[in-house]
Amino acid sequence: MIDERPSLTTVAREWGRIGCVGFGGPPAHIALLRRLCVKDRRWMTPGDFEDGIAATNLLPGPASTQLAIFCAWRLRGPAGAVVGGLCFIVPGLVLILALAALFLSGQAPLWIRGAAAGAGSAVAAVALHAAADLVPASRERARSRARWYFYVLAGGVATVALGPYLVLVLLACGLVEVAVRGRSLPARARAVPLLLGTPALGGLGALGWVAFKVGALSYGGGFVIIPLMQAESVDRYHWMTSGEFTTAVALGQITPGPVVQTVAVVGYAAAGLLGGLLAAAVAFGPSFVLVLLGAPRFDRLRESRTVQAFLDGAGPAVIGAIGGSAVMLTLTLDHPWQFAVLALAALWLVVMRRGVVQTLLGAAALGVLAAFAGLPVGG
């Protein structure tokens, strides 16, 4: 740290500002945090900030949210972590819940239903784009290209075939790499299967358990947990339709927050405003716990060869899983015009390398035009 540490009021104001303007997902969040903490205020050295990025990327959960919590912890300790984290999360949460009330209303006007169907059509392209962005760095650090391709394939197949249980395959890929390098089994890896069971819960209890798994298992990016959310919210509990779910994922992309915030829309569909707030609180809870308990030990975590080996196996599988989620999201589309929108979105994002937010807004506009042209927009 270089300059005098800020007050909690300053942390609340600055982290809240980032929470309001952080459109564009983790890259935008990281850039804004770096500008604030390193360049403008000089609260952290460049090395400290990069160490924070590396450490939070080792944890399950939304990495950019955990980075925001970690930076606030570095500046003001546990109180700063809680204040900074909440101020970073709440603006996007308020916005996404307001949009959920608008888009999931049974009496939504035609243009709203068209916008939802259009934006939902492009979500699979967004997932494919997210997977493609992770490929270069992951492939570069691979010890074996053959194993890397195997892990990617395993993650993709598991997403399509196993749904919410794909996390077991991600875990297995990490453990295979650990075994190949002759390392011992990480304790946290041994605990993951315990989270996959579904106790006999109903109502808010079921919602809370689903939200906890979303927050605790979203490893390698929010899109990897989409199959779990989809299986639980659409297939198991029938809280929402497939079309409403793709709308929820789209809302998670166009609001200033992580994809994990999609769980708030799921909660709203399940139990109204209370459900949305409960789902968000439970999903983000593990991030606060992991940073508050783990931050003093981040240096040892980063230096662990066992952890690095596990990540080298699980990381490529995550890429495959995100790519597989694009397949699952495509299968939720109901109307021919939506596939045309998806193709345009994929061209815009993956080939022309344009922004996610503008892609989804453009897809929403096409959906409005389709609705007014008399094309079907119901799911």
PDB file of N, CA, C and O in Angstrom, residues 85-122:
ATOM      1  N   GLY A  85     -17.810  -4.908  -0.290  1.00  0.00           N
ATOM      2  CA  GLY A  85     -18.495  -5.957  -1.021  1.00  0.00           C
ATOM      3  C   GLY A  85     -19.971  -5.673  -1.199  1.00  0.00           C
ATOM      4  O   GLY A  85     -20.527  -5.831  -2.294  1.00  0.00           O
ATOM      5  N   LEU A  86     -20.628  -5.235  -0.131  1.00  0.00           N
ATOM      6  CA  LEU A  86     -22.058  -4.939  -0.225  1.00  0.00           C
ATOM      7  C   LEU A  86     -22.329  -3.779  -1.177  1.00  0.00           C
ATOM      8  O   LEU A  86     -23.261  -3.830  -1.986  1.00  0.00           O
ATOM      9  N   CYS A  87     -21.514  -2.733  -1.093  1.00  0.00           N
ATOM     10  CA  CYS A  87     -21.734  -1.574  -1.964  1.00  0.00           C
ATOM     11  C   CYS A  87     -21.442  -1.908  -3.422  1.00  0.00           C
ATOM     12  O   CYS A  87     -22.020  -1.308  -4.333  1.00  0.00           O
ATOM     13  N   PHE A  88     -20.561  -2.865  -3.662  1.00  0.00           N
ATOM     14  CA  PHE A  88     -20.278  -3.314  -5.021  1.00  0.00           C
ATOM     15  C   PHE A  88     -21.439  -4.146  -5.577  1.00  0.00           C
ATOM     16  O   PHE A  88     -21.785  -4.049  -6.754  1.00  0.00           O
ATOM     17  N   ILE A  89     -22.067  -4.963  -4.746  1.00  0.00           N
ATOM     18  CA  ILE A  89     -23.096  -5.899  -5.189  1.00  0.00           C
ATOM     19  C   ILE A  89     -24.471  -5.247  -5.303  1.00  0.00           C
ATOM     20  O   ILE A  89     -25.218  -5.510  -6.266  1.00  0.00           O
ATOM     21  N   VAL A  90     -24.832  -4.408  -4.331  1.00  0.00           N
ATOM     22  CA  VAL A  90     -26.228  -3.955  -4.192  1.00  0.00           C
ATOM     23  C   VAL A  90     -26.759  -3.192  -5.411  1.00  0.00           C
ATOM     24  O   VAL A  90     -27.908  -3.423  -5.824  1.00  0.00           O
ATOM     25  N   PRO A  91     -25.998  -2.276  -6.034  1.00  0.00           N
ATOM     26  CA  PRO A  91     -26.585  -1.562  -7.188  1.00  0.00           C
ATOM     27  C   PRO A  91     -27.057  -2.493  -8.295  1.00  0.00           C
ATOM     28  O   PRO A  91     -28.176  -2.349  -8.815  1.00  0.00           O
ATOM     29  N   GLY A  92     -26.232  -3.448  -8.679  1.00  0.00           N
ATOM     30  CA  GLY A  92     -26.636  -4.395  -9.716  1.00  0.00           C
ATOM     31  C   GLY A  92     -27.794  -5.263  -9.276  1.00  0.00           C
ATOM     32  O   GLY A  92     -28.667  -5.604 -10.079  1.00  0.00           O
ATOM     33  N   LEU A  93     -27.815  -5.609  -7.985  1.00  0.00           N
ATOM     34  CA  LEU A  93     -28.903  -6.438  -7.459  1.00  0.00           C
ATOM     35  C   LEU A  93     -30.236  -5.692  -7.536  1.00  0.00           C
ATOM     36  O   LEU A  93     -31.252  -6.270  -7.947  1.00  0.00           O
ATOM     37  N   VAL A  94     -30.234  -4.434  -7.146  1.00  0.00           N
ATOM     38  CA  VAL A  94     -31.464  -3.639  -7.222  1.00  0.00           C
ATOM     39  C   VAL A  94     -31.963  -3.545  -8.659  1.00  0.00           C
ATOM     40  O   VAL A  94     -33.156  -3.731  -8.943  1.00  0.00           O
ATOM     41  N   LEU A  95     -31.030  -3.301  -9.583  1.00  0.00           N
ATOM     42  CA  LEU A  95     -31.415  -3.157 -10.986  1.00  0.00           C
ATOM     43  C   LEU A  95     -31.937  -4.474 -11.553  1.00  0.00           C
ATOM     44  O   LEU A  95     -32.965  -4.496 -12.248  1.00  0.00           O
ATOM     45  N   ILE A  96     -31.274  -5.584 -11.252  1.00  0.00           N
ATOM     46  CA  ILE A  96     -31.693  -6.850 -11.841  1.00  0.00           C
ATOM     47  C   ILE A  96     -33.033  -7.311 -11.267  1.00  0.00           C
ATOM     48  O   ILE A  96     -33.854  -7.915 -11.970  1.00  0.00           O
ATOM     49  N   LEU A  97     -33.297  -7.002  -9.998  1.00  0.00           N
ATOM     50  CA  LEU A  97     -34.594  -7.355  -9.422  1.00  0.00           C
ATOM     51  C   LEU A  97     -35.704  -6.489 -10.025  1.00  0.00           C
ATOM     52  O   LEU A  97     -36.818  -6.979 -10.272  1.00  0.00           O
ATOM     53  N   ALA A  98     -35.411  -5.218 -10.294  1.00  0.00           N
ATOM     54  CA  ALA A  98     -36.405  -4.359 -10.946  1.00  0.00           C
ATOM     55  C   ALA A  98     -36.712  -4.868 -12.357  1.00  0.00           C
ATOM     56  O   ALA A  98     -37.878  -4.914 -12.775  1.00  0.00           O
ATOM     57  N   LEU A  99     -35.670  -5.271 -13.077  1.00  0.00           N
ATOM     58  CA  LEU A  99     -35.875  -5.809 -14.420  1.00  0.00           C
ATOM     59  C   LEU A  99     -36.601  -7.149 -14.378  1.00  0.00           C
ATOM     60  O   LEU A  99     -37.410  -7.456 -15.255  1.00  0.00           O
ATOM     61  N   ALA A 100     -36.306  -7.951 -13.353  1.00  0.00           N
ATOM     62  CA  ALA A 100     -37.013  -9.230 -13.205  1.00  0.00           C
ATOM     63  C   ALA A 100     -38.505  -8.996 -13.019  1.00  0.00           C
ATOM     64  O   ALA A 100     -39.341  -9.697 -13.610  1.00  0.00           O
ATOM     65  N   ALA A 101     -38.855  -8.002 -12.187  1.00  0.00           N
ATOM     66  CA  ALA A 101     -40.272  -7.691 -11.976  1.00  0.00           C
ATOM     67  C   ALA A 101     -40.932  -7.256 -13.278  1.00  0.00           C
ATOM     68  O   ALA A 101     -42.098  -7.585 -13.539  1.00  0.00           O
ATOM     69  N   LEU A 102     -40.178  -6.558 -14.135  1.00  0.00           N
ATOM     70  CA  LEU A 102     -40.723  -6.085 -15.405  1.00  0.00           C
ATOM     71  C   LEU A 102     -40.849  -7.222 -16.418  1.00  0.00           C
ATOM     72  O   LEU A 102     -41.905  -7.434 -17.026  1.00  0.00           O
ATOM     73  N   PHE A 103     -39.761  -8.007 -16.574  1.00  0.00           N
ATOM     74  CA  PHE A 103     -39.727  -9.006 -17.638  1.00  0.00           C
ATOM     75  C   PHE A 103     -40.487 -10.286 -17.282  1.00  0.00           C
ATOM     76  O   PHE A 103     -40.926 -11.001 -18.174  1.00  0.00           O
ATOM     77  N   LEU A 104     -40.615 -10.592 -15.999  1.00  0.00           N
ATOM     78  CA  LEU A 104     -41.299 -11.823 -15.608  1.00  0.00           C
ATOM     79  C   LEU A 104     -42.760 -11.591 -15.246  1.00  0.00           C
ATOM     80  O   LEU A 104     -43.435 -12.510 -14.800  1.00  0.00           O
ATOM     81  N   SER A 105     -43.216 -10.394 -15.448  1.00  0.00           N
ATOM     82  CA  SER A 105     -44.619 -10.098 -15.164  1.00  0.00           C
ATOM     83  C   SER A 105     -45.525 -10.851 -16.135  1.00  0.00           C
ATOM     84  O   SER A 105     -45.300 -10.862 -17.348  1.00  0.00           O
ATOM     85  N   GLY A 106     -46.532 -11.487 -15.601  1.00  0.00           N
ATOM     86  CA  GLY A 106     -47.473 -12.209 -16.458  1.00  0.00           C
ATOM     87  C   GLY A 106     -48.251 -11.293 -17.376  1.00  0.00           C
ATOM     88  O   GLY A 106     -48.816 -11.743 -18.384  1.00  0.00           O
ATOM     89  N   GLN A 107     -48.299  -9.998 -17.067  1.00  0.00           N
ATOM     90  CA  GLN A 107     -49.021  -9.023 -17.888  1.00  0.00           C
ATOM     91  C   GLN A 107     -48.059  -8.095 -18.641  1.00  0.00           C
ATOM     92  O   GLN A 107     -48.404  -6.964 -18.960  1.00  0.00           O
ATOM     93  N   ALA A 108     -46.837  -8.570 -18.893  1.00  0.00           N
ATOM     94  CA  ALA A 108     -45.868  -7.732 -19.589  1.00  0.00           C
ATOM     95  C   ALA A 108     -46.378  -7.377 -20.978  1.00  0.00           C
ATOM     96  O   ALA A 108     -46.930  -8.233 -21.680  1.00  0.00           O
ATOM     97  N   PRO A 109     -46.185  -6.121 -21.417  1.00  0.00           N
ATOM     98  CA  PRO A 109     -46.627  -5.737 -22.767  1.00  0.00           C
ATOM     99  C   PRO A 109     -45.841  -6.460 -23.851  1.00  0.00           C
ATOM    100  O   PRO A 109     -44.786  -7.057 -23.590  1.00  0.00           O
ATOM    101  N   LEU A 110     -46.359  -6.386 -25.071  1.00  0.00           N
ATOM    102  CA  LEU A 110     -45.783  -7.133 -26.180  1.00  0.00           C
ATOM    103  C   LEU A 110     -44.319  -6.797 -26.398  1.00  0.00           C
ATOM    104  O   LEU A 110     -43.496  -7.696 -26.628  1.00  0.00           O
ATOM    105  N   TRP A 111     -43.954  -5.523 -26.311  1.00  0.00           N
ATOM    106  CA  TRP A 111     -42.574  -5.155 -26.617  1.00  0.00           C
ATOM    107  C   TRP A 111     -41.605  -5.694 -25.564  1.00  0.00           C
ATOM    108  O   TRP A 111     -40.462  -6.042 -25.883  1.00  0.00           O
ATOM    109  N   ILE A 112     -42.062  -5.801 -24.329  1.00  0.00           N
ATOM    110  CA  ILE A 112     -41.222  -6.374 -23.277  1.00  0.00           C
ATOM    111  C   ILE A 112     -41.001  -7.858 -23.535  1.00  0.00           C
ATOM    112  O   ILE A 112     -39.875  -8.376 -23.436  1.00  0.00           O
ATOM    113  N   ARG A 113     -42.066  -8.569 -23.907  1.00  0.00           N
ATOM    114  CA  ARG A 113     -41.921  -9.993 -24.197  1.00  0.00           C
ATOM    115  C   ARG A 113     -41.034 -10.215 -25.420  1.00  0.00           C
ATOM    116  O   ARG A 113     -40.259 -11.169 -25.469  1.00  0.00           O
ATOM    117  N   GLY A 114     -41.138  -9.333 -26.407  1.00  0.00           N
ATOM    118  CA  GLY A 114     -40.259  -9.441 -27.569  1.00  0.00           C
ATOM    119  C   GLY A 114     -38.807  -9.182 -27.211  1.00  0.00           C
ATOM    120  O   GLY A 114     -37.909  -9.904 -27.665  1.00  0.00           O
ATOM    121  N   ALA A 115     -38.562  -8.156 -26.380  1.00  0.00           N
ATOM    122  CA  ALA A 115     -37.188  -7.859 -25.957  1.00  0.00           C
ATOM    123  C   ALA A 115     -36.597  -9.018 -25.178  1.00  0.00           C
ATOM    124  O   ALA A 115     -35.421  -9.377 -25.356  1.00  0.00           O
ATOM    125  N   ALA A 116     -37.393  -9.638 -24.305  1.00  0.00           N
ATOM    126  CA  ALA A 116     -36.910 -10.775 -23.525  1.00  0.00           C
ATOM    127  C   ALA A 116     -36.558 -11.947 -24.429  1.00  0.00           C
ATOM    128  O   ALA A 116     -35.508 -12.587 -24.277  1.00  0.00           O
ATOM    129  N   ALA A 117     -37.433 -12.233 -25.407  1.00  0.00           N
ATOM    130  CA  ALA A 117     -37.179 -13.346 -26.318  1.00  0.00           C
ATOM    131  C   ALA A 117     -35.951 -13.071 -27.186  1.00  0.00           C
ATOM    132  O   ALA A 117     -35.164 -13.977 -27.481  1.00  0.00           O
ATOM    133  N   GLY A 118     -35.772 -11.819 -27.594  1.00  0.00           N
ATOM    134  CA  GLY A 118     -34.615 -11.476 -28.417  1.00  0.00           C
ATOM    135  C   GLY A 118     -33.314 -11.561 -27.653  1.00  0.00           C
ATOM    136  O   GLY A 118     -32.332 -12.173 -28.121  1.00  0.00           O
ATOM    137  N   ALA A 119     -33.277 -10.962 -26.463  1.00  0.00           N
ATOM    138  CA  ALA A 119     -32.053 -11.013 -25.657  1.00  0.00           C
ATOM    139  C   ALA A 119     -31.728 -12.449 -25.261  1.00  0.00           C
ATOM    140  O   ALA A 119     -30.564 -12.870 -25.296  1.00  0.00           O
ATOM    141  N   GLY A 120     -32.769 -13.213 -24.920  1.00  0.00           N
ATOM    142  CA  GLY A 120     -32.540 -14.609 -24.563  1.00  0.00           C
ATOM    143  C   GLY A 120     -31.970 -15.419 -25.712  1.00  0.00           C
ATOM    144  O   GLY A 120     -31.206 -16.366 -25.493  1.00  0.00           O
ATOM    145  N   SER A 121     -32.315 -15.039 -26.929  1.00  0.00           N
ATOM    146  CA  SER A 121     -31.797 -15.754 -28.100  1.00  0.00           C
ATOM    147  C   SER A 121     -30.286 -15.653 -28.224  1.00  0.00           C
ATOM    148  O   SER A 121     -29.631 -16.553 -28.763  1.00  0.00           O
ATOM    149  N   ALA A 122     -29.719 -14.548 -27.736  1.00  0.00           N
ATOM    150  CA  ALA A 122     -28.289 -14.293 -27.920  1.00  0.00           C
ATOM    151  C   ALA A 122     -27.430 -14.836 -26.786  1.00  0.00           C
ATOM    152  O   ALA A 122     -26.198 -14.797 -26.873  1.00  0.00           O
TER     153      ALA A 122
END
